[in-house]
Amino acid sequence: MRISLFIVGAFLCHTTLFGQQKITWKDLADVTFTEKFFPAYGEYFLYPSYGESVKKLENKQVVIRGYFLNIVPEENLYILSQKPMASCFFCGMAGPETAIEVQFKKKQSFKTDDILSISGTLKLNADDIEHFNYILTDCKVVRK
């Protein structure tokens, strides 16, 4: 009986640890942007065209490491960025492919520019300009 429990436990740990694909910011760079007019806002926004390698990641469990940006904490709006706040997408120092909206179930207490590895389900967002082009849902911090 103990051996059976050990085998089941080992399998579950293996599945949990290796069921997520580690990705890098380079993986998310397979995207091009064109300006598209959104009548509801009366403005042009960058519209993504995802490459095949990025499309294969959609709805997959992934892990990525980056800088935590606490943008609107009262609304639980958190970003994981390739670059720290001083040189991130918002400051005009990088493109939209260098930032991911991360959606946690609970409010987070990390500080801006904390370096974190975050796991979640990757969603590609081309049409809802209220959200980022990359979104991680059901996020968890991966601790070493």
Short mmCIF file of C-alpha atoms in Angstrom, two decimals:
data_model
loop_
_atom_site.label_atom_id
_atom_site.label_comp_id
_atom_site.label_asym_id
_atom_site.label_seq_id
_atom_site.Cartn_x
_atom_site.Cartn_y
_atom_site.Cartn_z
CA MET A 1 0.00 0.00 0.00
CA ARG A 2 2.79 2.43 0.90
CA ILE A 3 4.53 1.75 -2.38
CA SER A 4 1.31 2.46 -4.30
CA LEU A 5 0.86 5.76 -2.48
CA PHE A 6 4.48 6.68 -3.16
CA ILE A 7 4.09 5.94 -6.88
CA VAL A 8 0.87 7.98 -7.11
CA GLY A 9 2.49 10.85 -5.20
CA ALA A 10 5.58 10.80 -7.41
CA PHE A 11 3.40 10.82 -10.53
CA LEU A 12 1.36 13.78 -9.29
CA CYS A 13 4.50 15.74 -8.40
CA HIS A 14 6.00 14.97 -11.80
CA THR A 15 2.83 16.08 -13.58
CA THR A 16 2.64 19.29 -11.57
CA LEU A 17 6.29 20.16 -12.04
CA PHE A 18 6.58 19.25 -15.69
CA GLY A 19 3.06 19.99 -16.92
CA GLN A 20 3.98 23.61 -17.45
CA GLN A 21 6.12 24.81 -20.32
CA LYS A 22 8.87 27.28 -19.49
CA ILE A 23 8.84 30.15 -21.95
CA THR A 24 11.04 33.20 -22.40
CA TRP A 25 10.40 36.71 -23.62
CA LYS A 26 12.08 35.70 -26.88
CA ASP A 27 9.29 33.14 -27.38
CA LEU A 28 6.69 35.91 -27.12
CA ALA A 29 8.54 38.12 -29.63
CA ASP A 30 7.03 36.15 -32.55
CA VAL A 31 4.42 38.83 -33.15
CA THR A 32 4.07 41.84 -35.44
CA PHE A 33 1.93 44.91 -34.90
CA THR A 34 -0.04 47.15 -37.23
CA GLU A 35 -2.06 50.19 -36.34
CA LYS A 36 -5.80 49.55 -36.34
CA PHE A 37 -8.56 52.08 -35.77
CA PHE A 38 -11.01 51.23 -32.98
CA PRO A 39 -14.18 53.30 -33.57
CA ALA A 40 -15.43 52.93 -29.97
CA TYR A 41 -12.36 54.85 -28.81
CA GLY A 42 -11.82 57.02 -31.87
CA GLU A 43 -8.15 56.08 -31.81
CA TYR A 44 -5.58 53.83 -33.41
CA PHE A 45 -4.05 51.04 -31.35
CA LEU A 46 -1.38 48.47 -32.09
CA TYR A 47 -3.05 45.30 -33.35
CA PRO A 48 -1.10 42.04 -32.98
CA SER A 49 -0.59 39.33 -35.58
CA TYR A 50 0.77 36.34 -33.72
CA GLY A 51 3.34 34.03 -35.28
CA GLU A 52 2.83 30.28 -35.39
CA SER A 53 5.14 29.59 -32.45
CA VAL A 54 3.11 31.93 -30.23
CA LYS A 55 -0.20 30.51 -31.45
CA LYS A 56 0.97 27.06 -30.31
CA LEU A 57 1.31 28.42 -26.76
CA GLU A 58 -2.30 29.63 -26.52
CA ASN A 59 -4.26 28.00 -23.68
CA LYS A 60 -1.13 26.17 -22.50
CA GLN A 61 0.18 26.16 -18.94
CA VAL A 62 3.38 28.20 -19.05
CA VAL A 63 5.96 29.64 -16.66
CA ILE A 64 7.78 32.89 -17.36
CA ARG A 65 10.18 35.03 -15.35
CA GLY A 66 10.10 38.81 -15.28
CA TYR A 67 9.67 42.02 -13.34
CA PHE A 68 6.47 42.44 -11.36
CA LEU A 69 4.73 45.77 -12.00
CA ASN A 70 2.04 46.76 -9.54
CA ILE A 71 0.09 49.03 -11.91
CA VAL A 72 -3.36 49.40 -10.32
CA PRO A 73 -3.28 47.34 -7.10
CA GLU A 74 -6.75 48.39 -5.96
CA GLU A 75 -8.14 46.77 -9.13
CA ASN A 76 -5.78 43.78 -8.98
CA LEU A 77 -4.12 44.87 -12.25
CA TYR A 78 -0.66 43.35 -12.29
CA ILE A 79 1.86 43.10 -15.07
CA LEU A 80 4.89 40.90 -15.59
CA SER A 81 7.44 42.70 -17.73
CA GLN A 82 10.60 41.73 -19.52
CA LYS A 83 12.15 44.97 -18.29
CA PRO A 84 12.00 46.88 -15.00
CA MET A 85 9.53 49.76 -14.59
CA ALA A 86 12.03 52.44 -15.64
CA SER A 87 12.45 50.90 -19.09
CA CYS A 88 9.19 49.02 -19.65
CA PHE A 89 6.49 49.22 -22.28
CA PHE A 90 4.62 52.00 -20.46
CA CYS A 91 7.64 54.30 -20.58
CA GLY A 92 7.99 53.84 -24.33
CA MET A 93 11.19 51.86 -23.96
CA ALA A 94 9.84 48.51 -25.20
CA GLY A 95 7.06 46.99 -27.27
CA PRO A 96 3.76 45.49 -26.10
CA GLU A 97 5.17 41.98 -26.50
CA THR A 98 7.39 42.63 -23.48
CA ALA A 99 4.51 42.76 -21.00
CA ILE A 100 1.94 40.22 -19.83
CA GLU A 101 -1.20 40.94 -17.83
CA VAL A 102 -1.21 38.51 -14.91
CA GLN A 103 -4.51 37.60 -13.27
CA PHE A 104 -4.32 36.25 -9.72
CA LYS A 105 -7.34 35.09 -7.75
CA LYS A 106 -6.21 37.09 -4.71
CA LYS A 107 -4.63 40.48 -4.19
CA GLN A 108 -0.84 40.32 -4.33
CA SER A 109 1.64 42.13 -2.13
CA PHE A 110 4.77 42.07 -4.25
CA LYS A 111 6.69 45.26 -4.91
CA THR A 112 7.32 46.86 -8.26
CA ASP A 113 10.41 45.38 -9.93
CA ASP A 114 10.42 42.22 -7.80
CA ILE A 115 11.74 39.46 -10.05
CA LEU A 116 9.26 36.57 -10.14
CA SER A 117 8.52 33.39 -12.04
CA ILE A 118 4.79 33.12 -12.64
CA SER A 119 2.78 30.20 -13.97
CA GLY A 120 -0.62 30.38 -15.58
CA THR A 121 -2.64 29.71 -18.71
CA LEU A 122 -1.55 31.88 -21.63
CA LYS A 123 -4.31 33.69 -23.51
CA LEU A 124 -3.74 35.66 -26.71
CA ASN A 125 -5.77 38.85 -26.91
CA ALA A 126 -5.99 40.77 -30.16
CA ASP A 127 -9.32 42.58 -29.85
CA ASP A 128 -9.99 43.71 -26.28
CA ILE A 129 -7.92 46.87 -25.87
CA GLU A 130 -8.92 47.04 -22.20
CA HIS A 131 -6.43 44.20 -21.66
CA PHE A 132 -2.92 43.33 -22.77
CA ASN A 133 -2.07 41.28 -25.86
CA TYR A 134 -0.76 38.52 -23.61
CA ILE A 135 -2.73 37.47 -20.53
CA LEU A 136 -1.87 34.81 -17.96
CA THR A 137 -4.91 33.53 -16.07
CA ASP A 138 -5.10 31.47 -12.86
CA CYS A 139 -1.63 32.72 -11.94
CA LYS A 140 0.60 31.38 -9.22
CA VAL A 141 4.08 32.40 -8.20
CA VAL A 142 6.59 29.62 -8.76
CA ARG A 143 8.92 29.37 -5.81
CA LYS A 144 12.27 27.67 -6.06
#
